[in-house]
mmCIF file of C-alpha atoms in Angstrom:
data_model
loop_
_atom_site.group_PDB
_atom_site.id
_atom_site.type_symbol
_atom_site.label_atom_id
_atom_site.label_comp_id
_atom_site.label_asym_id
_atom_site.label_seq_id
_atom_site.Cartn_x
_atom_site.Cartn_y
_atom_site.Cartn_z
ATOM 1 C CA UNK A 163 -0.028 -0.059 -0.290
ATOM 2 C CA UNK A 164 1.362 3.590 -0.960
ATOM 3 C CA UNK A 165 2.637 5.284 2.447
ATOM 4 C CA UNK A 166 0.372 7.941 2.210
ATOM 5 C CA UNK A 167 -2.784 6.090 1.495
ATOM 6 C CA UNK A 168 -5.327 5.806 4.807
ATOM 7 C CA UNK A 169 -8.365 3.258 5.438
ATOM 8 C CA UNK A 170 -10.536 5.937 7.282
ATOM 9 C CA UNK A 171 -13.864 4.317 9.210
ATOM 10 C CA UNK A 172 -16.661 6.684 9.175
ATOM 11 C CA UNK A 173 -18.572 7.083 12.138
ATOM 12 C CA UNK A 174 -22.453 8.865 11.555
ATOM 13 C CA UNK A 175 -23.849 9.816 14.479
ATOM 14 C CA UNK A 176 -27.453 11.140 15.149
ATOM 15 C CA UNK A 177 -27.472 13.188 18.355
ATOM 16 C CA UNK A 178 -25.673 10.713 20.810
ATOM 17 C CA UNK A 179 -26.652 7.252 18.689
ATOM 18 C CA UNK A 180 -24.176 5.728 16.428
ATOM 19 C CA UNK A 181 -26.154 5.113 13.218
ATOM 20 C CA UNK A 182 -25.715 4.151 9.670
ATOM 21 C CA UNK A 183 -27.863 5.407 6.312
ATOM 22 C CA UNK A 184 -28.645 4.240 3.142
ATOM 23 C CA UNK A 185 -28.192 7.313 0.614
ATOM 24 C CA UNK A 186 -28.029 9.627 3.645
ATOM 25 C CA UNK A 187 -31.597 8.436 4.488
ATOM 26 C CA UNK A 188 -33.397 5.973 6.944
ATOM 27 C CA UNK A 189 -30.882 5.965 9.910
ATOM 28 C CA UNK A 190 -30.246 2.501 11.366
ATOM 29 C CA UNK A 191 -29.437 2.001 14.935
ATOM 30 C CA UNK A 192 -25.878 0.673 15.478
ATOM 31 C CA UNK A 193 -24.866 1.333 19.063
ATOM 32 C CA UNK A 194 -22.553 3.764 21.012
ATOM 33 C CA UNK A 195 -19.944 5.615 19.204
ATOM 34 C CA UNK A 196 -17.354 5.781 22.093
ATOM 35 C CA UNK A 197 -17.615 1.993 22.086
ATOM 36 C CA UNK A 198 -17.338 1.467 18.362
ATOM 37 C CA UNK A 199 -14.214 4.112 19.004
ATOM 38 C CA UNK A 200 -12.887 1.614 21.795
ATOM 39 C CA UNK A 201 -12.950 -1.009 19.116
ATOM 40 C CA UNK A 202 -11.244 0.587 16.587
ATOM 41 C CA UNK A 203 -8.719 1.303 18.907
ATOM 42 C CA UNK A 204 -7.606 -2.004 19.139
ATOM 43 C CA UNK A 205 -7.503 -2.393 15.907
ATOM 44 C CA UNK A 206 -5.042 0.558 15.285
ATOM 45 C CA UNK A 207 -7.049 2.545 12.412
ATOM 46 C CA UNK A 208 -5.196 5.340 10.474
ATOM 47 C CA UNK A 209 -7.670 7.789 11.634
ATOM 48 C CA UNK A 210 -11.460 8.237 12.505
ATOM 49 C CA UNK A 211 -14.091 10.786 11.028
ATOM 50 C CA UNK A 212 -16.851 11.435 13.030
ATOM 51 C CA UNK A 213 -20.398 13.374 11.373
ATOM 52 C CA UNK A 214 -22.990 14.307 12.838
ATOM 53 C CA UNK A 215 -25.646 13.847 10.142
ATOM 54 C CA UNK A 216 -28.636 15.896 11.274
ATOM 55 C CA UNK A 217 -26.687 18.726 13.262
ATOM 56 C CA UNK A 218 -26.725 21.126 10.524
ATOM 57 C CA UNK A 219 -30.193 20.052 9.265
ATOM 58 C CA UNK A 220 -31.982 20.473 12.474
ATOM 59 C CA UNK A 221 -30.084 23.640 13.479
ATOM 60 C CA UNK A 222 -28.483 21.722 16.601
ATOM 61 C CA UNK A 223 -25.029 23.127 17.687
ATOM 62 C CA UNK A 224 -22.176 20.509 17.925
ATOM 63 C CA UNK A 225 -22.737 18.073 20.893
ATOM 64 C CA UNK A 226 -19.272 19.567 22.854
ATOM 65 C CA UNK A 227 -19.174 16.985 25.777
ATOM 66 C CA UNK A 228 -19.783 13.800 23.247
ATOM 67 C CA UNK A 229 -16.964 15.594 21.192
ATOM 68 C CA UNK A 230 -14.358 15.626 24.289
ATOM 69 C CA UNK A 231 -15.727 12.195 25.378
ATOM 70 C CA UNK A 232 -14.916 10.553 22.009
ATOM 71 C CA UNK A 233 -11.509 12.474 21.211
ATOM 72 C CA UNK A 234 -10.324 11.346 24.623
ATOM 73 C CA UNK A 235 -10.887 8.017 23.798
ATOM 74 C CA UNK A 236 -10.030 7.870 20.488
ATOM 75 C CA UNK A 237 -5.992 7.211 19.873
ATOM 76 C CA UNK A 238 -5.989 8.163 16.350
ATOM 77 C CA UNK A 239 -6.160 11.310 14.595
ATOM 78 C CA UNK A 240 -10.025 12.288 14.841
ATOM 79 C CA UNK A 241 -11.953 14.268 12.077
ATOM 80 C CA UNK A 242 -15.586 15.907 13.360
ATOM 81 C CA UNK A 243 -18.038 17.519 11.145
ATOM 82 C CA UNK A 244 -22.037 18.777 11.895
ATOM 83 C CA UNK A 245 -23.544 21.605 13.163
ATOM 84 C CA UNK A 246 -20.387 23.495 12.596
ATOM 85 C CA UNK A 247 -21.212 27.508 11.645
ATOM 86 C CA UNK A 248 -18.602 29.872 13.124
ATOM 87 C CA UNK A 249 -15.114 30.125 13.548
ATOM 88 C CA UNK A 250 -15.363 30.077 17.429
ATOM 89 C CA UNK A 251 -16.978 26.816 17.116
ATOM 90 C CA UNK A 252 -14.341 25.285 15.114
ATOM 91 C CA UNK A 253 -11.767 26.489 17.632
ATOM 92 C CA UNK A 254 -13.383 25.160 20.686
ATOM 93 C CA UNK A 255 -13.454 21.464 18.909
ATOM 94 C CA UNK A 256 -10.073 21.913 18.129
ATOM 95 C CA UNK A 257 -9.334 22.675 21.958
ATOM 96 C CA UNK A 258 -11.321 19.650 22.759
ATOM 97 C CA UNK A 259 -8.706 17.459 21.073
ATOM 98 C CA UNK A 260 -10.312 17.206 17.403
ATOM 99 C CA UNK A 261 -7.447 17.230 14.804
ATOM 100 C CA UNK A 262 -9.549 17.932 11.783
ATOM 101 C CA UNK A 263 -12.829 20.157 11.233
ATOM 102 C CA UNK A 264 -14.936 18.879 8.812
ATOM 103 C CA UNK A 265 -17.363 21.313 6.979
ATOM 104 C CA UNK A 266 -20.152 21.187 4.452
ATOM 105 C CA UNK A 267 -23.468 22.821 4.924
ATOM 106 C CA UNK A 268 -21.553 26.204 6.090
ATOM 107 C CA UNK A 269 -19.725 26.140 2.814
ATOM 108 C CA UNK A 270 -22.811 27.078 0.701
ATOM 109 C CA UNK A 271 -23.402 30.136 2.375
ATOM 110 C CA UNK A 272 -20.357 30.982 4.370
ATOM 111 C CA UNK A 273 -17.320 29.739 2.272
ATOM 112 C CA UNK A 274 -14.942 32.703 3.957
ATOM 113 C CA UNK A 275 -15.179 30.222 7.192
ATOM 114 C CA UNK A 276 -12.725 27.770 5.183
ATOM 115 C CA UNK A 277 -10.057 30.634 4.839
ATOM 116 C CA UNK A 278 -10.647 31.607 8.503
ATOM 117 C CA UNK A 279 -9.879 28.214 10.263
ATOM 118 C CA UNK A 280 -7.061 27.553 7.851
ATOM 119 C CA UNK A 281 -5.591 30.978 8.530
ATOM 120 C CA UNK A 282 -5.616 30.092 11.996
ATOM 121 C CA UNK A 283 -4.882 26.664 12.598
ATOM 122 C CA UNK A 284 -3.367 25.493 9.084
ATOM 123 C CA UNK A 285 -4.859 24.171 5.824
ATOM 124 C CA UNK A 286 -4.286 20.533 6.998
ATOM 125 C CA UNK A 287 -6.833 20.821 9.864
ATOM 126 C CA UNK A 288 -9.546 22.048 7.419
ATOM 127 C CA UNK A 289 -11.445 19.167 5.598
ATOM 128 C CA UNK A 290 -14.593 20.044 3.229
ATOM 129 C CA UNK A 291 -16.929 17.222 2.602
ATOM 130 C CA UNK A 292 -18.529 17.321 -1.340
ATOM 131 C CA UNK A 293 -21.957 15.552 -0.776
ATOM 132 C CA UNK A 294 -22.519 14.737 -4.272
ATOM 133 C CA UNK A 295 -25.687 13.360 -6.329
ATOM 134 C CA UNK A 296 -27.412 14.240 -9.709
ATOM 135 C CA UNK A 297 -29.531 16.718 -9.926
ATOM 136 C CA UNK A 298 -32.080 16.562 -12.819
ATOM 137 C CA UNK A 299 -31.027 18.181 -16.211
ATOM 138 C CA UNK A 300 -27.988 19.909 -14.226
ATOM 139 C CA UNK A 301 -25.781 16.869 -13.546
ATOM 140 C CA UNK A 302 -23.491 16.262 -10.610
ATOM 141 C CA UNK A 303 -23.603 18.889 -8.106
ATOM 142 C CA UNK A 304 -22.907 19.463 -4.734
ATOM 143 C CA UNK A 305 -25.445 19.221 -1.899
ATOM 144 C CA UNK A 306 -25.567 20.489 1.449
ATOM 145 C CA UNK A 307 -27.595 19.677 4.575
ATOM 146 C CA UNK A 308 -27.502 16.045 4.446
ATOM 147 C CA UNK A 309 -28.279 16.379 0.724
ATOM 148 C CA UNK A 310 -31.573 18.007 1.019
ATOM 149 C CA UNK A 311 -29.864 21.218 -0.819
ATOM 150 C CA UNK A 312 -28.033 21.486 -4.454
ATOM 151 C CA UNK A 313 -25.216 23.798 -5.001
ATOM 152 C CA UNK A 314 -25.355 25.674 -8.643
ATOM 153 C CA UNK A 315 -21.903 24.974 -9.805
ATOM 154 C CA UNK A 316 -20.164 22.106 -10.940
ATOM 155 C CA UNK A 317 -18.367 19.670 -8.872
ATOM 156 C CA UNK A 318 -15.014 20.016 -10.327
ATOM 157 C CA UNK A 319 -15.455 23.991 -10.198
ATOM 158 C CA UNK A 320 -16.670 23.868 -6.642
ATOM 159 C CA UNK A 321 -13.713 21.267 -5.524
ATOM 160 C CA UNK A 322 -11.411 23.704 -7.206
ATOM 161 C CA UNK A 323 -12.763 26.744 -5.334
ATOM 162 C CA UNK A 324 -12.952 24.954 -2.068
ATOM 163 C CA UNK A 325 -9.332 24.609 -2.126
ATOM 164 C CA UNK A 326 -8.253 27.857 -3.520
ATOM 165 C CA UNK A 327 -10.232 29.115 -0.276
ATOM 166 C CA UNK A 328 -7.630 26.940 2.175
ATOM 167 C CA UNK A 329 -9.276 23.509 2.223
ATOM 168 C CA UNK A 330 -6.429 21.070 2.767
ATOM 169 C CA UNK A 331 -8.279 17.833 1.933
ATOM 170 C CA UNK A 332 -11.634 17.114 0.371
ATOM 171 C CA UNK A 333 -13.836 14.505 1.431
ATOM 172 C CA UNK A 334 -15.654 13.134 -1.649
ATOM 173 C CA UNK A 335 -19.265 11.772 -0.622
ATOM 174 C CA UNK A 336 -20.928 9.867 -3.618
ATOM 175 C CA UNK A 337 -25.205 10.079 -1.650
ATOM 176 C CA UNK A 338 -26.506 7.618 -4.175
ATOM 177 C CA UNK A 339 -23.787 4.993 -3.346
ATOM 178 C CA UNK A 340 -23.939 5.383 0.604
ATOM 179 C CA UNK A 341 -24.582 2.279 2.328
ATOM 180 C CA UNK A 342 -25.183 0.521 -0.625
ATOM 181 C CA UNK A 343 -21.961 -2.023 -0.912
ATOM 182 C CA UNK A 344 -22.254 -1.011 -4.805
ATOM 183 C CA UNK A 345 -18.556 -0.148 -5.102
ATOM 184 C CA UNK A 346 -17.108 3.421 -5.380
ATOM 185 C CA UNK A 347 -17.710 5.480 -8.287
ATOM 186 C CA UNK A 348 -14.224 5.346 -9.856
ATOM 187 C CA UNK A 349 -14.883 8.510 -12.205
ATOM 188 C CA UNK A 350 -16.240 10.515 -9.812
ATOM 189 C CA UNK A 351 -13.330 10.061 -7.565
ATOM 190 C CA UNK A 352 -10.703 10.444 -10.453
ATOM 191 C CA UNK A 353 -11.963 13.166 -12.132
ATOM 192 C CA UNK A 354 -11.863 15.602 -8.831
ATOM 193 C CA UNK A 355 -8.288 13.911 -7.549
ATOM 194 C CA UNK A 356 -7.325 15.037 -10.915
ATOM 195 C CA UNK A 357 -8.694 18.499 -10.675
ATOM 196 C CA UNK A 358 -7.136 19.112 -7.240
ATOM 197 C CA UNK A 359 -3.830 19.247 -5.911
ATOM 198 C CA UNK A 360 -4.858 18.511 -2.122
ATOM 199 C CA UNK A 361 -5.573 14.783 -0.944
ATOM 200 C CA UNK A 362 -8.873 13.391 -1.561
ATOM 201 C CA UNK A 363 -10.875 10.836 0.447
ATOM 202 C CA UNK A 364 -13.071 8.416 -1.408
ATOM 203 C CA UNK A 365 -16.694 7.564 0.389
ATOM 204 C CA UNK A 366 -19.703 5.998 -0.361
ATOM 205 C CA UNK A 367 -20.241 2.499 -1.727
ATOM 206 C CA UNK A 368 -17.158 0.353 -0.259
ATOM 207 C CA UNK A 369 -17.969 -3.124 -1.097
ATOM 208 C CA UNK A 370 -14.959 -4.899 0.593
ATOM 209 C CA UNK A 371 -11.772 -3.816 2.354
ATOM 210 C CA UNK A 372 -10.054 -4.763 -0.671
ATOM 211 C CA UNK A 373 -11.984 -2.486 -3.058
ATOM 212 C CA UNK A 374 -10.694 0.415 -0.726
ATOM 213 C CA UNK A 375 -7.049 -0.425 -1.470
ATOM 214 C CA UNK A 376 -7.891 -0.544 -5.097
ATOM 215 C CA UNK A 377 -9.631 2.324 -5.203
ATOM 216 C CA UNK A 378 -6.812 4.458 -3.883
ATOM 217 C CA UNK A 379 -4.297 2.691 -6.607
ATOM 218 C CA UNK A 380 -6.740 3.293 -9.472
ATOM 219 C CA UNK A 381 -7.823 6.952 -8.933
ATOM 220 C CA UNK A 382 -5.242 9.017 -7.460
ATOM 221 C CA UNK A 383 -7.288 9.761 -4.132
ATOM 222 C CA UNK A 384 -4.857 9.525 -0.928
ATOM 223 C CA UNK A 385 -7.512 7.625 1.078
ATOM 224 C CA UNK A 386 -10.554 5.744 1.389
ATOM 225 C CA UNK A 387 -13.296 6.204 3.478
ATOM 226 C CA UNK A 388 -16.366 3.825 4.584
ATOM 227 C CA UNK A 389 -19.078 3.229 7.019
ATOM 228 C CA UNK A 390 -21.205 -0.026 6.736
ATOM 229 C CA UNK A 391 -18.216 -1.978 5.634
ATOM 230 C CA UNK A 392 -16.939 -0.965 8.859
ATOM 231 C CA UNK A 393 -19.869 -1.843 11.132
ATOM 232 C CA UNK A 394 -22.050 -4.510 9.480
ATOM 233 C CA UNK A 395 -20.754 -8.103 9.651
ATOM 234 C CA UNK A 396 -20.140 -8.349 5.338
ATOM 235 C CA UNK A 397 -23.122 -6.561 3.681
ATOM 236 C CA UNK A 398 -25.404 -8.373 6.384
ATOM 237 C CA UNK A 399 -27.321 -4.978 7.616
ATOM 238 C CA UNK A 400 -28.765 -7.160 10.440
ATOM 239 C CA UNK A 401 -25.666 -7.978 11.710
ATOM 240 C CA UNK A 402 -23.282 -5.581 13.812
ATOM 241 C CA UNK A 403 -19.348 -6.148 13.660
ATOM 242 C CA UNK A 404 -16.883 -3.407 14.161
ATOM 243 C CA UNK A 405 -13.817 -4.529 11.526
ATOM 244 C CA UNK A 406 -10.979 -3.226 10.163
ATOM 245 C CA UNK A 407 -8.209 -4.645 7.524
ATOM 246 C CA UNK A 408 -5.861 -6.313 9.426
ATOM 247 C CA UNK A 409 -2.120 -5.565 9.353
ATOM 248 C CA UNK A 410 -1.494 -8.666 6.910
ATOM 249 C CA UNK A 411 -4.062 -7.129 4.340
ATOM 250 C CA UNK A 412 -2.548 -3.747 4.788
ATOM 251 C CA UNK A 413 1.087 -5.477 3.955
ATOM 252 C CA UNK A 414 -0.435 -7.558 0.890
ATOM 253 C CA UNK A 415 -1.446 -4.139 -0.569
#
């Protein structure tokens, strides 16, 4: 595996519950995010992303108590997104032990927040999640607020603009593949990775651990992220199993 490649579990939460969606809908209760982080610690994961998927849509502030508990428990770098709309909120979350702030909804209305955070904490600490799906007659568009609101820019133009504003990493999330095990959208990942110079994280539709390594090798992405493949036993969504590639898997790739 490329030294710079990363394999990232994504934990999606609704308030304080760990859930998993399909195409950003129908959240299925998985358990407690703190317990999941403890298990991932034992598996020595590269890093963990936590996304509160209902905070922005419901106008709810980031849950600082939960973020503090998760950061205190997590042994690997932790990224957090959900409900962040001000510089002060971001600064507070960094102070709780989070390494990366992940922005989505606020970028649609206040893109300058990317620059404000990058100037204060460094571009490497600011990630923008581009949640992508097709808009009728308009092609692929970035979406915001849990996929409810579509942007007007094409995805390449949007990716280039957020990079120019100071985003140090771009998290590409294919909404139509979320939770489906249908495989990554290779063309989409390759398109965005080829358009920007910052690291790109592929997310949405991972069918296996092996495919995560393949997507990095084939598209120019620097990391592969997933949710369902790490919390379900295979593709059985009725059976919970926290998993991660073994050291042998990593060596083989």
